[in-house]
XYZ file of C-alpha atoms in Angstrom:
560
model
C 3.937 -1.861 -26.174
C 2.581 1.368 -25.618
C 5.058 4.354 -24.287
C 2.442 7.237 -22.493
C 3.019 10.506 -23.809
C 2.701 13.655 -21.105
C -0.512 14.947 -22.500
C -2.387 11.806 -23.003
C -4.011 12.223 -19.871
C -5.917 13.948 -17.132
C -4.234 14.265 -13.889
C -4.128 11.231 -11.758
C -3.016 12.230 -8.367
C -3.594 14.569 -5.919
C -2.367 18.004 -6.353
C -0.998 17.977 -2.898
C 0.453 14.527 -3.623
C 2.293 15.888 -6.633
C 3.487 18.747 -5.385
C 5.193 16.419 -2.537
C 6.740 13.794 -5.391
C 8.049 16.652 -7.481
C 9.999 17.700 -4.559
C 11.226 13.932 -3.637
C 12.190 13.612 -7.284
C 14.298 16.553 -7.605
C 17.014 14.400 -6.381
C 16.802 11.882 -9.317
C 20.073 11.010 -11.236
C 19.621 8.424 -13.474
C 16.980 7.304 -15.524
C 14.869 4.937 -14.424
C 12.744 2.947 -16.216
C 9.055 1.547 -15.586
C 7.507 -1.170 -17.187
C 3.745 -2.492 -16.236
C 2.515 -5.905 -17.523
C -1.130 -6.576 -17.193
C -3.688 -8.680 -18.695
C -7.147 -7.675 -19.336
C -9.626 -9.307 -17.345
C -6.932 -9.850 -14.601
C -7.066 -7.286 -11.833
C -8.280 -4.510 -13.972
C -8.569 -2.389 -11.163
C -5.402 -2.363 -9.371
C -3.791 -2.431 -13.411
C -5.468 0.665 -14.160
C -4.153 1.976 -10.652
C -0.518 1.206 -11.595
C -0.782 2.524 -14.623
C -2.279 6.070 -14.174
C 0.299 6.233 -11.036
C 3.601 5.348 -12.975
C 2.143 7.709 -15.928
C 1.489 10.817 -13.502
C 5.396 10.519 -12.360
C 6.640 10.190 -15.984
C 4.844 13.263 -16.618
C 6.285 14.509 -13.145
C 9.859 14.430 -14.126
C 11.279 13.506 -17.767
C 14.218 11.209 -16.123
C 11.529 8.831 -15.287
C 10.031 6.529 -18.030
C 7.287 4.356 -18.511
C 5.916 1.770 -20.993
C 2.905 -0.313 -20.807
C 3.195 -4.100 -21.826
C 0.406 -7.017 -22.686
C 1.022 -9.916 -20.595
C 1.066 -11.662 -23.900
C 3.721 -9.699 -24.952
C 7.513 -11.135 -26.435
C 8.762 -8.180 -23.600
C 6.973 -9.991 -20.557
C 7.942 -13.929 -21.703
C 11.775 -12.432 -22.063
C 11.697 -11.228 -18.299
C 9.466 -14.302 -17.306
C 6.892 -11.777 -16.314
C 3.608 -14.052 -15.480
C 1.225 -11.770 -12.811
C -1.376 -9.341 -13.611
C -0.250 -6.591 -12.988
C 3.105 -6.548 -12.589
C 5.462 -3.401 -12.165
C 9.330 -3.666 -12.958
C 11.934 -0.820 -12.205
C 14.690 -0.755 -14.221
C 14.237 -4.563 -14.997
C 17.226 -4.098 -17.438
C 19.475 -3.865 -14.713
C 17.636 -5.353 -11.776
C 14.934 -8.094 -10.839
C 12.891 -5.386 -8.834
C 9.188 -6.024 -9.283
C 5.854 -5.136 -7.853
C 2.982 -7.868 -8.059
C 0.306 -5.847 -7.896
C -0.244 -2.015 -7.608
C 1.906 0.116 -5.138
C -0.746 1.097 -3.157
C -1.233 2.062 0.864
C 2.034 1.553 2.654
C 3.751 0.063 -0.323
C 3.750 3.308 -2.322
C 6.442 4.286 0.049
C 8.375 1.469 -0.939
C 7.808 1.924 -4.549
C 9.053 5.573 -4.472
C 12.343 4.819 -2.326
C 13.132 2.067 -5.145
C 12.397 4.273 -7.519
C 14.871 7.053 -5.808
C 17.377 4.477 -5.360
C 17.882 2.863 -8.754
C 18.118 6.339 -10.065
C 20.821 6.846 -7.392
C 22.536 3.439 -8.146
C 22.698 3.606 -4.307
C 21.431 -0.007 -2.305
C 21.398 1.901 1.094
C 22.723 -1.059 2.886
C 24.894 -0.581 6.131
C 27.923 -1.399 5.848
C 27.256 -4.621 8.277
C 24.478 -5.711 5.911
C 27.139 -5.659 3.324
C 29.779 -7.514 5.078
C 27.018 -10.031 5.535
C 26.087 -10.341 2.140
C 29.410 -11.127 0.974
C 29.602 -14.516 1.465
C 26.809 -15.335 -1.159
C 27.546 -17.447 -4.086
C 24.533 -18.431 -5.427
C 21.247 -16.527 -6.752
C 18.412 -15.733 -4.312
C 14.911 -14.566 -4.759
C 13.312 -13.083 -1.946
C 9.098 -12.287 -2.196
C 7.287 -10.398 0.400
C 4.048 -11.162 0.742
C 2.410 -7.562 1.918
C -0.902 -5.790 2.376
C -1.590 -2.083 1.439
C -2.709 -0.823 5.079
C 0.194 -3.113 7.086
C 3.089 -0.982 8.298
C 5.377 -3.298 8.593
C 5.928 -4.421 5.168
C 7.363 -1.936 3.601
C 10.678 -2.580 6.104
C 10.798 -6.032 4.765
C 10.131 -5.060 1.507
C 13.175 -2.507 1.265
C 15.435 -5.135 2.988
C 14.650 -6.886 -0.360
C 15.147 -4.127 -2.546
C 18.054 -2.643 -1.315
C 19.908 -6.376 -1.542
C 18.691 -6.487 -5.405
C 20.251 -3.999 -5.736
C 23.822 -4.450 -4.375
C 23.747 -7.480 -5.916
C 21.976 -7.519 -9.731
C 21.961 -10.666 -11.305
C 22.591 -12.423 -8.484
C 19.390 -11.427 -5.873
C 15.766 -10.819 -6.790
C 13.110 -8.717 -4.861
C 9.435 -9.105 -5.145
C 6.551 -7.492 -3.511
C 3.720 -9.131 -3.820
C -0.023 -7.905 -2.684
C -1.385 -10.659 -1.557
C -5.069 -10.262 -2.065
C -3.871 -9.620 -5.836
C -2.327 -12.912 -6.117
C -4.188 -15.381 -4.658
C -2.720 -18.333 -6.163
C 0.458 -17.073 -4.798
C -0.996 -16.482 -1.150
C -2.287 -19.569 -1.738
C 0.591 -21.670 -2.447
C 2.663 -20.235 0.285
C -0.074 -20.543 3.333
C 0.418 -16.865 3.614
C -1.848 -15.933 6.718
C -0.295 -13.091 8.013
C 1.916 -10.181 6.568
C 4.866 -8.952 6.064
C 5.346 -13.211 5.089
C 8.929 -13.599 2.604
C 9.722 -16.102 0.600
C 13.200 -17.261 0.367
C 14.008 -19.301 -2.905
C 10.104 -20.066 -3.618
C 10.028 -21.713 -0.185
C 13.553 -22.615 0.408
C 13.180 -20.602 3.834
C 10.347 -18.445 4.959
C 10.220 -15.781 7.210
C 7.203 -13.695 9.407
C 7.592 -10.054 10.232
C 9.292 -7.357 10.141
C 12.789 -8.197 10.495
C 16.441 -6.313 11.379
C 18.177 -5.164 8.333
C 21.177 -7.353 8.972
C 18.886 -10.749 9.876
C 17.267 -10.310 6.704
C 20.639 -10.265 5.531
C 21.944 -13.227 6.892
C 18.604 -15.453 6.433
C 18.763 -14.614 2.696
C 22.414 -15.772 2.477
C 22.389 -18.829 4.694
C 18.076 -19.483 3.973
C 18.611 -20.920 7.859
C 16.605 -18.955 10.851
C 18.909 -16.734 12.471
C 18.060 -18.958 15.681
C 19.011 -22.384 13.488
C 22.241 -20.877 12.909
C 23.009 -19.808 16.421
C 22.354 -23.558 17.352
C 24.900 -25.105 14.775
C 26.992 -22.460 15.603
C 27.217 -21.002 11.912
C 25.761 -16.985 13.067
C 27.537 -14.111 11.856
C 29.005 -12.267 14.302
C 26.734 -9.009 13.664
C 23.439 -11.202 13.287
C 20.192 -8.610 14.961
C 22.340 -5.067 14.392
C 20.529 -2.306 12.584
C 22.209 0.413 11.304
C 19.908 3.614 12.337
C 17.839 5.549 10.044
C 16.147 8.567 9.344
C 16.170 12.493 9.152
C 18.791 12.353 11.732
C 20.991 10.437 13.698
C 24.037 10.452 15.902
C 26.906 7.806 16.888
C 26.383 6.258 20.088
C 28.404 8.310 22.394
C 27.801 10.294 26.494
C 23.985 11.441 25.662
C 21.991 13.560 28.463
C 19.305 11.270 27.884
C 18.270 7.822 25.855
C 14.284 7.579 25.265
C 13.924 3.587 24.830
C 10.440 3.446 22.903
C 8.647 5.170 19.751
C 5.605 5.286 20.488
C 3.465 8.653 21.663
C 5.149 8.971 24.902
C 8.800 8.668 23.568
C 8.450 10.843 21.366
C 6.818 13.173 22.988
C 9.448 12.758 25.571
C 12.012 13.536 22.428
C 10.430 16.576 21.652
C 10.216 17.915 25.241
C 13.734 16.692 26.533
C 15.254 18.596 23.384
C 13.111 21.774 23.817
C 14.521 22.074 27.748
C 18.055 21.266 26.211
C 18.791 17.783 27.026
C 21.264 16.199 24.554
C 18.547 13.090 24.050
C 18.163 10.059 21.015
C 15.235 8.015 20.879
C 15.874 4.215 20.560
C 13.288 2.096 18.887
C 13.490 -1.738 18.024
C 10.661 -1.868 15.634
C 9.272 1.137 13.537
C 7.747 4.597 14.688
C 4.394 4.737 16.019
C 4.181 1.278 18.396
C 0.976 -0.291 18.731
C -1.242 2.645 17.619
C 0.491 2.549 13.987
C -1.350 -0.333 13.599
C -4.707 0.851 14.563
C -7.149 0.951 11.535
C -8.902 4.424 12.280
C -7.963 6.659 15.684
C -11.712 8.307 16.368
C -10.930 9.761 19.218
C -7.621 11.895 19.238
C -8.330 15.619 19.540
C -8.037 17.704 16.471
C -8.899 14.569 14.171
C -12.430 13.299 13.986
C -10.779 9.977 12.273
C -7.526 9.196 11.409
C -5.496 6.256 10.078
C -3.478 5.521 13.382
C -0.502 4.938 11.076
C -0.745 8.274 9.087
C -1.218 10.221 13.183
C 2.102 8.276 14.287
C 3.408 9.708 10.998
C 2.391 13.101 11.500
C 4.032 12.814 15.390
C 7.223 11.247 14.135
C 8.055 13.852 11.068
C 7.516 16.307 14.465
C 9.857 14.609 16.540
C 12.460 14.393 14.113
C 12.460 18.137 13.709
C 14.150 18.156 17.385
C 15.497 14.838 17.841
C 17.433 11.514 16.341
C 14.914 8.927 16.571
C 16.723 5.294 15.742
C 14.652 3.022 14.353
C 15.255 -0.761 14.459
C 17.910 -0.472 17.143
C 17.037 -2.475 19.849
C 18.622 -1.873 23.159
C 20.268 -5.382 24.609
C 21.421 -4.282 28.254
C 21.213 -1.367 30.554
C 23.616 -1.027 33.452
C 22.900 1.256 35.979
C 25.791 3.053 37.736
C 25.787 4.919 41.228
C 24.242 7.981 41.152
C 25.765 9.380 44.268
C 29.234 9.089 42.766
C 27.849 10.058 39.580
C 28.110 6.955 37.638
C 26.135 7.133 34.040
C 23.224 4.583 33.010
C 24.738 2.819 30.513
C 22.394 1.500 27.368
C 24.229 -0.521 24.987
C 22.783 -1.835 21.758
C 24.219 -3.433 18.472
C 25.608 -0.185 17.400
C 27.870 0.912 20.604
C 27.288 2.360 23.970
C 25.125 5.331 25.105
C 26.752 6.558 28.689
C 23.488 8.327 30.155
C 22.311 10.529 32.942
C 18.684 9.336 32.911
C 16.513 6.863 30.674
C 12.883 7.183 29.837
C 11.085 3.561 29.530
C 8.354 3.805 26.533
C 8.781 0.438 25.443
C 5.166 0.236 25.279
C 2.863 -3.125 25.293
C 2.354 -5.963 23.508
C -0.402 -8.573 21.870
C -1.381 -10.822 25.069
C -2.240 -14.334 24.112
C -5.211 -15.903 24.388
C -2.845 -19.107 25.842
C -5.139 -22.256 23.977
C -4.384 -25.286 22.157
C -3.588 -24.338 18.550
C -3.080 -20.544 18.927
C 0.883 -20.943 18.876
C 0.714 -23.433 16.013
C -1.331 -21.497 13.748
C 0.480 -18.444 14.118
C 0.260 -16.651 10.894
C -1.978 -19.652 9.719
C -5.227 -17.823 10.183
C -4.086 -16.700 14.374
C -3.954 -13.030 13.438
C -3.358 -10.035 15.950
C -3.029 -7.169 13.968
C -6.468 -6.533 11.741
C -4.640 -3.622 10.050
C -1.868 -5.454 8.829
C -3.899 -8.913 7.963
C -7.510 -7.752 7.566
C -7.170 -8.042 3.231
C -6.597 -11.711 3.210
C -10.006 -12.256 4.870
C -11.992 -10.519 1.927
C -15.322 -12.523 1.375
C -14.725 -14.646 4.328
C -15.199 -15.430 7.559
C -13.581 -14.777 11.179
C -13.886 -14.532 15.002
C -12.832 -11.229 17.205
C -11.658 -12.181 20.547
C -12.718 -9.864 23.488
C -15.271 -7.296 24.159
C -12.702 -3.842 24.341
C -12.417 -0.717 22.311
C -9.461 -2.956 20.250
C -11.514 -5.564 19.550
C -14.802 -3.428 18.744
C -12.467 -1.370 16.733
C -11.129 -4.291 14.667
C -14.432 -5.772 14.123
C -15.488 -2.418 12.282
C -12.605 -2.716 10.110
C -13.069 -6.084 8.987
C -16.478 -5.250 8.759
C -15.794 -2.352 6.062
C -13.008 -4.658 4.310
C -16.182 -6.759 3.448
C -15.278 -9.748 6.380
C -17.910 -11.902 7.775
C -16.771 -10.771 11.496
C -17.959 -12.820 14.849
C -16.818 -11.120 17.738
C -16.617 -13.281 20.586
C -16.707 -11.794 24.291
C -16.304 -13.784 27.609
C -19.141 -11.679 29.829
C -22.309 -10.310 28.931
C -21.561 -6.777 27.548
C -18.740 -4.812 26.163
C -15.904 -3.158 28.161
C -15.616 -0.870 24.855
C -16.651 2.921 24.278
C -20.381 3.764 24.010
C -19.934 5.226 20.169
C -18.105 1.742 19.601
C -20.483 -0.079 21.031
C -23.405 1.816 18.821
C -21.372 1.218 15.756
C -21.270 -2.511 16.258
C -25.253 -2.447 16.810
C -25.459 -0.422 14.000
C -23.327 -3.255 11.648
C -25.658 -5.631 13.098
C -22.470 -7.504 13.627
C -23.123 -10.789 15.384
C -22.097 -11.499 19.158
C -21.632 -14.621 20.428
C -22.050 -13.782 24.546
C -20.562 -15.679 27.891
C -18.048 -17.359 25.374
C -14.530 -18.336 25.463
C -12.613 -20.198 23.052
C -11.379 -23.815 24.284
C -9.062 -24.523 21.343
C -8.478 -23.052 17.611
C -8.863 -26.654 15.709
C -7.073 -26.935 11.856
C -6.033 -29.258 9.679
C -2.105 -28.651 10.009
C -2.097 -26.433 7.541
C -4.285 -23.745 8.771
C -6.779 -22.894 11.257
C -10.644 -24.054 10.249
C -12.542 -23.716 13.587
C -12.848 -22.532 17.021
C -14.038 -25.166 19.868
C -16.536 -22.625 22.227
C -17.628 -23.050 25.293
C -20.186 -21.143 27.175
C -19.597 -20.014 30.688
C -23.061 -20.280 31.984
C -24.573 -23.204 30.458
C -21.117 -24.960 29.795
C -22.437 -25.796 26.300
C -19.791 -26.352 23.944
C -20.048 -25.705 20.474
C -17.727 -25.390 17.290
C -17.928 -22.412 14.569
C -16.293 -22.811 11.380
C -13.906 -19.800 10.849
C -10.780 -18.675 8.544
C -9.547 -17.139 10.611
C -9.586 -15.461 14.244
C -7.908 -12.263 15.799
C -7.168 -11.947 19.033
C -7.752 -8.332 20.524
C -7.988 -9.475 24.913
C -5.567 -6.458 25.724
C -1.918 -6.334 25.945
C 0.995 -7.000 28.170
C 3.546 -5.045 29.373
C 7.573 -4.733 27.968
C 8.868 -4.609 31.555
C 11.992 -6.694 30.471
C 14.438 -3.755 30.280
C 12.504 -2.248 33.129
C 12.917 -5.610 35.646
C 16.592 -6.072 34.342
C 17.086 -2.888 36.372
C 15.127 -3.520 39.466
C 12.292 -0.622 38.149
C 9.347 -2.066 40.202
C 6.047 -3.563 38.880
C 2.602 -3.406 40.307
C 0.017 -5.823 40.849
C -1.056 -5.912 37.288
C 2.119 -6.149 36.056
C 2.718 -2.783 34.500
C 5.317 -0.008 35.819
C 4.628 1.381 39.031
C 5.253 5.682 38.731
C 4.491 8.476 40.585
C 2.572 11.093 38.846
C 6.226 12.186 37.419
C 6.673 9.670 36.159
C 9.425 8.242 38.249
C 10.099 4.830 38.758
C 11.778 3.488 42.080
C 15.005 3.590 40.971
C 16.783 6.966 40.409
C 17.454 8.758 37.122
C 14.448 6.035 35.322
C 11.194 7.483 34.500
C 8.441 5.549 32.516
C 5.643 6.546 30.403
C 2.997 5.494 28.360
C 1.258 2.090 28.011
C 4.220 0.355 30.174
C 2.821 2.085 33.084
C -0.878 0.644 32.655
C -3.819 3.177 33.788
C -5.979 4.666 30.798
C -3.979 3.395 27.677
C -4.663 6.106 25.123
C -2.927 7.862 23.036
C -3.316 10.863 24.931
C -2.614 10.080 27.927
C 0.496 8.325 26.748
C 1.507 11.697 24.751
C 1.306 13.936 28.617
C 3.026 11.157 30.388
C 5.753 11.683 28.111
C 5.918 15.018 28.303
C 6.377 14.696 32.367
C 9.007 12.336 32.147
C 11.008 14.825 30.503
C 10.658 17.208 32.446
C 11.003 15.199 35.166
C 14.164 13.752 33.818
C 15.453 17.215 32.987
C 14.254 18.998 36.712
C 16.347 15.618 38.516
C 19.705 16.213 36.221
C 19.479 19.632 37.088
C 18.664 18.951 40.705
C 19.746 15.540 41.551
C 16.769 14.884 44.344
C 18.906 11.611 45.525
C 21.849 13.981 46.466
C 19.722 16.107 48.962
């Protein structure tokens, strides 16, 4: 073992980047300890990484410590420590380990451990806890994450936070794929955030709601397997809300369903012209463009991770108003607005009484609808290059469609050192011109005129495409590991059809250019309303439907 003293090295990270931690850190209480096991020759890399990381923070703030171990060590056979590397926090007191370094998104997850061991705090809500009573036997729960996937480090605190309300008894693992192939390996992991119940006892894909996570790791049953025997918790799917600033459900001026550009924009505007708003989101902050690789063409930013832009938007929007993440609305009841009867939005934490509700809900992935996408799901079917672009390192895949998405994702793949195909249906690109240039430029192979019959496997996972060729009706098979789809998106008009909001031709919200919908006191905005989806454009629709919203509840138009 070898304990780092504070001036045994340079300066790892950032100034910027330290100034930010020493802040964060200031509210440490406890000591926490880190200990990194690597083995030389093993990931040398991503050890040296870890290292130099957990040795800046030590040096950041003396309540932190950190000790190097050999692999070989007596320290790492006592905890049963066998990956290279491997990071444990406080693994006196908890199983709480990183396999593989904290980098990307999962930083953020290794910090909020950190702050929360030293807190002895698990940050579960109190439904989460209710859930997790029941448990009488030990659990181990791995998430199998990438560094540039936003998702993961959700499912990775939902793993955390439960090792730590119950020590002993639950253990939480992160584990970076790429860094562990064997791992990746053994579990078919094709797709991330993937977790590991029990080393396969149950499995789950996605992101998933505090309190499901909950109840999954307890029961190792799918929330929907339960429901069917009739063994689901009563508070199964709710999602205590979280962030810089909340409030109870209760009368509201305004709910924003959505956070993506447009809602909350819309949060930021409704606030500013003094509408009592919250902003409801099911998922995470940022919608579809959080999981766009690099943003090229949002003004003020020459490139951007779309992840670190929805970041930037959603620390603004927070300043003005509560913005709920993973609470998902279930109904919406919409009262008479001539006797002045509320919207009502009701979700798993209570009811929201409303004058007016902005849709943002956004789009999502369409499917490609062909023999073998459904079953191999996660199984080398991807739709989201950002999140599962690292498992295809050294190998080879298809892009589906001929758009700025798919042109976009190709490039990504591209730089991540992928073999990319991308395979489009007509005979050029629907994509931007600097796009199309860049794919030229990457002399990255186009198969033209093609569509995919059926994604062939062995059961397991995918292995091949069967291609057919729309003008000479040829049909031919490539050999892939693995395909993304990227053929545009569809619509999340549930909510908005529930209400009798109506839908155009192409399926997307039908507004005026204020963003009102047919039915009074319901605006929409953003990519649920179809037209130019950008980011921009979905950022001044937003900003109309609040001020629509705010104009109509000072000036109810259906009361003229």
């Amino acid at each position: 073992m070898a304990l780092i003293k504070k001036d045994d090295h340079d300066w790892f990270l950032p100034e910027d980047v330290r100034k930010q931690l020493t802040e964060t850190l200031k509210a440490l209480r406890e000591t926490v300890s880190l200990e990194l096991f690597v083995q030389p020759g093993v990931n040398d890399e991503f050890s040296d990484y870890t290292g130099k990381f957990c040795a800046d923070l030590a040096r950041l703030d003396g309540r932190i410590t950190y000790a190097r171990h050999d692999l070989a060590s007596d320290r790492a056979k006592a905890l049963g420590v066998t990956a290279s590397p491997t990071l444990c926090v406080n693994p006196d007191d908890y199983h709480i380990r990183f396999l593989g370094a904290p980098m990307g998104e999962e930083g953020k997850s290794f910090i909020t451990a950190v702050m929360l061991v030293s807190l002895r705090a698990n940050g579960l809500s109190e439904a989460s806890l209710a859930l997790l009573e029941p448990l009488d036997g030990e659990r181990l729960a791995q998430v199998f994450v990438s560094p540039s996937c936003p998702y993961c480090p959700g499912q990775v605190m939902h793993a955390i936070k439960c090792a730590i309300a119950r020590p002993g008894q639950i253990k939480a693992e992160c584990v970076e794929m790429s860094e562990n192939p064997v791992l990746t390996e053994k579990y078919n992991v094709g797709s991330v955030p993937h977790t590991i119940f029990n080393q396969g006892g149950h499995e789950a894909l996605g992101l998933m709601p505090e309190e499901r996570f909950v109840v999954e790791l307890v029961h190792l049953k799918s929330a929907e397997e339960l429901l069917k025997d009739g063994s689901l918790p009563g508070m199964e799917g709710m999602q205590t809300a979280s962030g810089y600033g909340t409030i109870d459900p209760g009368e509201v001026d305004l709910v924003i369903i959505g956070a993506g550009p447009a809602g909350l924009t819309a949060g930021i505007y409704a606030v500013r012209a003094g509408l009592k708003t919250v902003v409801l989101e099911k998922s995470i902050v940022g919608g579809q463009v959080a999981l766009t690789p690099v943003v090229e063409n949002y003004p003020g930013f020459t490139a951007v991770p779309g992840k670190q832009l929805m970041d930037i938007m959603g620390e603004h929007a927070r300043q003005y108003v509560p913005v709920h993440e993973g609470e998902a609305v279930e109904s919406i009841r919409v009262g008479d607005p001539a006797k002045d009867e509320p919207i009502t939005v009701t979700t798993a934490r209570g009811v929201y009484p409303a004058k007016a509700v902005i849709l943002a809900t956004g789009a999502s992935y369409r499917k490609l609808g062909v023999p073998g996408e459904h079953a191999y799901f996660g199984r080398g079917v991807n739709y989201c290059a950002s999140c599962d672009g690292y498992l295809y390192k050294g190998k080879s895949v298809a892009i589906i469609g001929g758009g700025n998405t798919a042109l976009t994702d190709a490039l990504h793949l591209k730089n991540l050192g992928v073999d990319v195909t991308v395979i489009h249906r007509r005979d050029e690109f629907r994509a931007q011109k600097p796009l199309i240039e860049s794919v030229e430029r990457e002399n990255i192979p186009v198969l033209w005129n093609t569509v995919v019959e059926e994604i062939k496997g062995d059961g397991r996972k995918a292995s091949s495409l069967k291609l057919r060729n729309v003008i000479t009706r040829a049909e031919t098979e490539l050999p892939v590991d693995g395909v993304f789809m990227a053929i545009g998106q569809k619509a999340a008009t549930e909510l908005a059809q529930a209400m009798g909001v109506a839908l155009g031709e192409n399926g997307f919200v039908r507004t005026g250019p204020d963003m009102r919908t047919n039915v009074p006191r319901v605006y929409a905005a953003g990519d649920l309303t179809g037209g130019l989806q950008q980011i921009v454009t979905a950022i001044g629709e937003g900003s109309i439907a609040a001020m629509s919203a705010f104009e109509d509840i000072s000036h109810p138009y259906w009361k003229k």
